[in-house]
Each structure stands twice: as structure tokens, then as C-alpha cells.
Amino acid sequence: MLDLAIGKNTQSLFDASHKVIGGNATDGYTLTPADGTEPIRLNNVLYWTPADGFDPDAEYAVEGYVMPAKPAEATASLTAKAGTEEMEFWPLYEEKKRQTDTPELLVSGYESADGDSYVAVEPVTLTATVEGRDADAPIEYSTDGGATWITMTDGKLTIDHSAKVDVRAHFPGFSPSETVSVEIKREYYSAEAVITPDQRGGYTTVTFAPGENAADGTDFTVYYTLDGSEPDMNAAKFTPGMKPLELTEATTVKALMIEQGKRPAKTIASQALTVRANDLDITADKGEGFTTVAIAPKNAKHVDPKAEIRYTTDGTEPTASSQLYKGEFEVEAADNGMTIKAICIEPGKTAGNVASATVAVEGLRPSCDVTISYTEADGVYTITLTAPAGKIFYALNDATEFKLYDPAKPITYVSDTDGTCRVRAYALEEGKKEGRIAEQSFAVTGISGVEADQEAGSVRVEGNSIIVPEGAQTFDIAGRRVNPQGLPRGIYIVRLASGKAVKAVVK
């Protein structure tokens, strides 16, 4: 408070807000006597007198100003200039205002200090106070070297970044105090690392990145371990642009993040990761009347030799107890539309994703192949047809009609002239289409006539019948067994019980 002492009484030049009462402003102050008389300025000196005059026996002083003895010549000239009745004026030299007392500055919330330099990892608080006569003085601060001064609220200021802070006290109308300066060096902890796994089937990829508080494009280094131990700066490193890690077994990943220009993160990130067994591909290769199904891991790079593939063919979800896949298999036409589901199971990994495929079968599968064989005795050829399954149909030479083969009755073929016999045959199984036509040709020696019969009269032709001995069989030239009685004209073969064959001609 700036007071004018008049004798034993004090008359204030200021109100409670430290503003001069009334009048016009001069360098921040307005000096006006209580009776409304304006102050007089002459040669940069203000002359002022209280309304009730001066006490010639009192000493006068205005705090912060110099009040020399009243000049003897001043009264008349100032009285005349004021245009008022004669009054006494006293000079106040404004250019000699005193300096505000220097504040004390307290820094709190820092980590370490070296003189007026403070290292902090959290926002710090500056508290400025002035003791004694200037305890109510406003406190100001500047962070731009004094170019701009801002009033501190309640004498406190929070700084959350690196800065040089200047602080001073300044009563309006007084000279500012000396400046108190501190250097705040703000350091920051890196954000906690974010561990991002991606299960690929057979392996899991892992990448690292700064947490959500990090700025985009932040350069960083992550030190990590894969055995659950605590990482330090001697651990394996991961930096931006590196390929993701590939894990083939379950493990605990721990990571320490260090962003460029920051301290290591306070917290080590940790995540227990699992690996999913390989995903599968189900392929179907369509054949004629069947489809071949194969199941294989998608990722050939990470195949566990102990892996098992389990599958179902009824559309149900496969489990570890489902049918074990041992190799490709065929789906028949009768199972057209079958739904196959499969999973891969590997030790130490979670079950793989279920693969599913619906198998289509087009057309019918061909029946099995027929084997043709023959034997010859005395010009008579016995033809035998065999097949693994189904019925057999055959045709000889140029015949267009295929006949049903009776396995109990082999085909007998004879010719009266030398030539070739061509045999064609195919099998037909139930639920399948005709098999491939097998074909075989062989040379035939013709029979020139009835050989001499050692058993006289055992074979003879009477009219349109052939008389044969007991146990003999008669065949036409196409090899079909016939009744020897009432035959049409033609050549016939009689096979005796002894196995000998003779030719008989019905004319």
C-alpha cells in the first residue's frame, strides 16, 4: 500500500485494489486530492496537496517516492497555474519509484535438480510468494525470455513441458522486482508396447507398436523375450519395418518399448500366446463316376510331423476321435453331395479351423476290366472270360450283339478253315456303367474233316441229326452248344468224352 503520512494520520492514495482513487492516469497512477483539485505536472514533477493543507510541523513521505523539501518559489507559481485559491503543493518525483520486493520461488513435482535446473517426468508446479510489505504484489511469469508477462493465478503455475521460466513480482506503479529463473527439463516415458498376434494356422505372427499415447510415425525399438523372462536392452530387438515374428508353439511374449527421445516404458507388456494347428485344404479331383478326395495342410512351411488330420463324411463337426486321415480316398456316385469336414490336431496347439467341402460326383464309374484267355485242343478253342465283379458280356468276330457269358460254360470255338478269332468282352457291375471293352484276337486252325473214329460208328450223320456217343457234346460253328437232333444245314463240332473233337457236316 502506498500511503501519504500527514502528521499522525495516514491518507491513502489507493483503494483496496491498489488503484489510485479518482482523477487522470499518469504512468499508471492518478493523483487527485480529496477536494477534486487536479494534480499539477511541471518539468516531470507532480505537485499535490491534501484538501486540508499541510501541517508545517509534520514530516511528509510517500512510500516509493522521493519528497524533497518544498521549494520556496514553487507555491506562488503553482497556485497561479492551478487557477485556484492559494494552496500549498508538494512535489512527487515519479521517475524515482522504488522496486517491488523479489519473490521466492518453490518448484515441486520434479525428479532431480541441479541448481536452478530441474528434471521432471510429470508436470511440475511453481509457487511464488513475496514476504513483508509487498506480500500482496501480483506475480508474473514469462516463458519467452521476458517478451510477454502473464499474471500467475494465486501465485501458482503448472508446467508440463521443457521451458525456461522467468518469475517476478510487480506492484502497479512500482518497478518490477528482480527476475527469478528456473530451467524445466521435461522427460517422458515411452508408451507401453502393444503386442499384436495373428494366428495363421500352424504358426502365429507377432508385431509390436507403441501404445495409444504415442504420436503417429514415432520411431521406436522394442526389446522382447519369448521365454517369459523380463526383457532388457540386451534382449532381441524389433524395430519398425521388420518382418513379424513367427511362433510355432505357445509361449509368453514380453516387450519393453523405447520411443526415440524418451525413457523406457514404465511397464513391460506381457501376453500369453497360443498357436493354432494348421488349417487344411480339401481338394476334389473328379473322375468318371467317382471323385478322389485329398486333405492337406495349407501351410507346408510349418507342418508338425506329429500332426493328425481327423475327418467326417456325414457333415458333423470332426473331433480328435473322428476318423484318421491316412491318404486320399474316392467318393462314389452313390455318395454324390457328400459333405466332408476335417481338422488338424497338433501337440501343444489349439485345434485348427474346420475345413469343409461338398463333394460332387458326375456320371457312373465304369465297371471293372475283363480278362480274356483261351486254350486249344484238336482244333477246338475254349475261351474263358474273368472279371473281379459283375456280369460279363461278349461277342465273337464281327457280331454286333453282346451275349451274357456263363462262367460255368466256357466258350467253345471251332472253324473249318484257318483264320483268326476276335473276342470282345466287357463287365457290368451293379450301380456302374459298362466297363472298358477288352479285345483279344488269336489264330485259329481249321478242321478239314471228320477224323477216323477209333470207336467205330461212335459219330455219324443221319439226315439232319448227328448220332453221338454218350458223354459227347455238340457245338455249332459259333461255339454254341446245340442239340444234335434236327439240326439245320451246317458244320458242327462234336467233342467226345475223351476230349477229342470231330467235325460233322449236316447237308
JSON list of C-alpha atoms in Angstrom, two decimals, residues 311-318 338-341:
[
{"chain": "A", "resi": 311, "resn": "TYR", "atom": "CA", "xyz": [-12.39, -86.00, -40.67]},
{"chain": "A", "resi": 312, "resn": "THR", "atom": "CA", "xyz": [-16.07, -86.87, -41.03]},
{"chain": "A", "resi": 313, "resn": "THR", "atom": "CA", "xyz": [-18.12, -87.67, -44.14]},
{"chain": "A", "resi": 314, "resn": "ASP", "atom": "CA", "xyz": [-21.59, -87.03, -42.73]},
{"chain": "A", "resi": 315, "resn": "GLY", "atom": "CA", "xyz": [-21.31, -83.26, -42.24]},
{"chain": "A", "resi": 316, "resn": "THR", "atom": "CA", "xyz": [-20.77, -83.43, -38.46]},
{"chain": "A", "resi": 317, "resn": "GLU", "atom": "CA", "xyz": [-18.01, -81.49, -36.74]},
{"chain": "A", "resi": 318, "resn": "PRO", "atom": "CA", "xyz": [-14.78, -83.50, -36.53]},
{"chain": "A", "resi": 338, "resn": "MET", "atom": "CA", "xyz": [-21.24, -85.84, -49.51]},
{"chain": "A", "resi": 339, "resn": "THR", "atom": "CA", "xyz": [-20.04, -83.17, -47.03]},
{"chain": "A", "resi": 340, "resn": "ILE", "atom": "CA", "xyz": [-16.54, -83.74, -45.72]},
{"chain": "A", "resi": 341, "resn": "LYS", "atom": "CA", "xyz": [-15.23, -81.81, -42.70]}
]
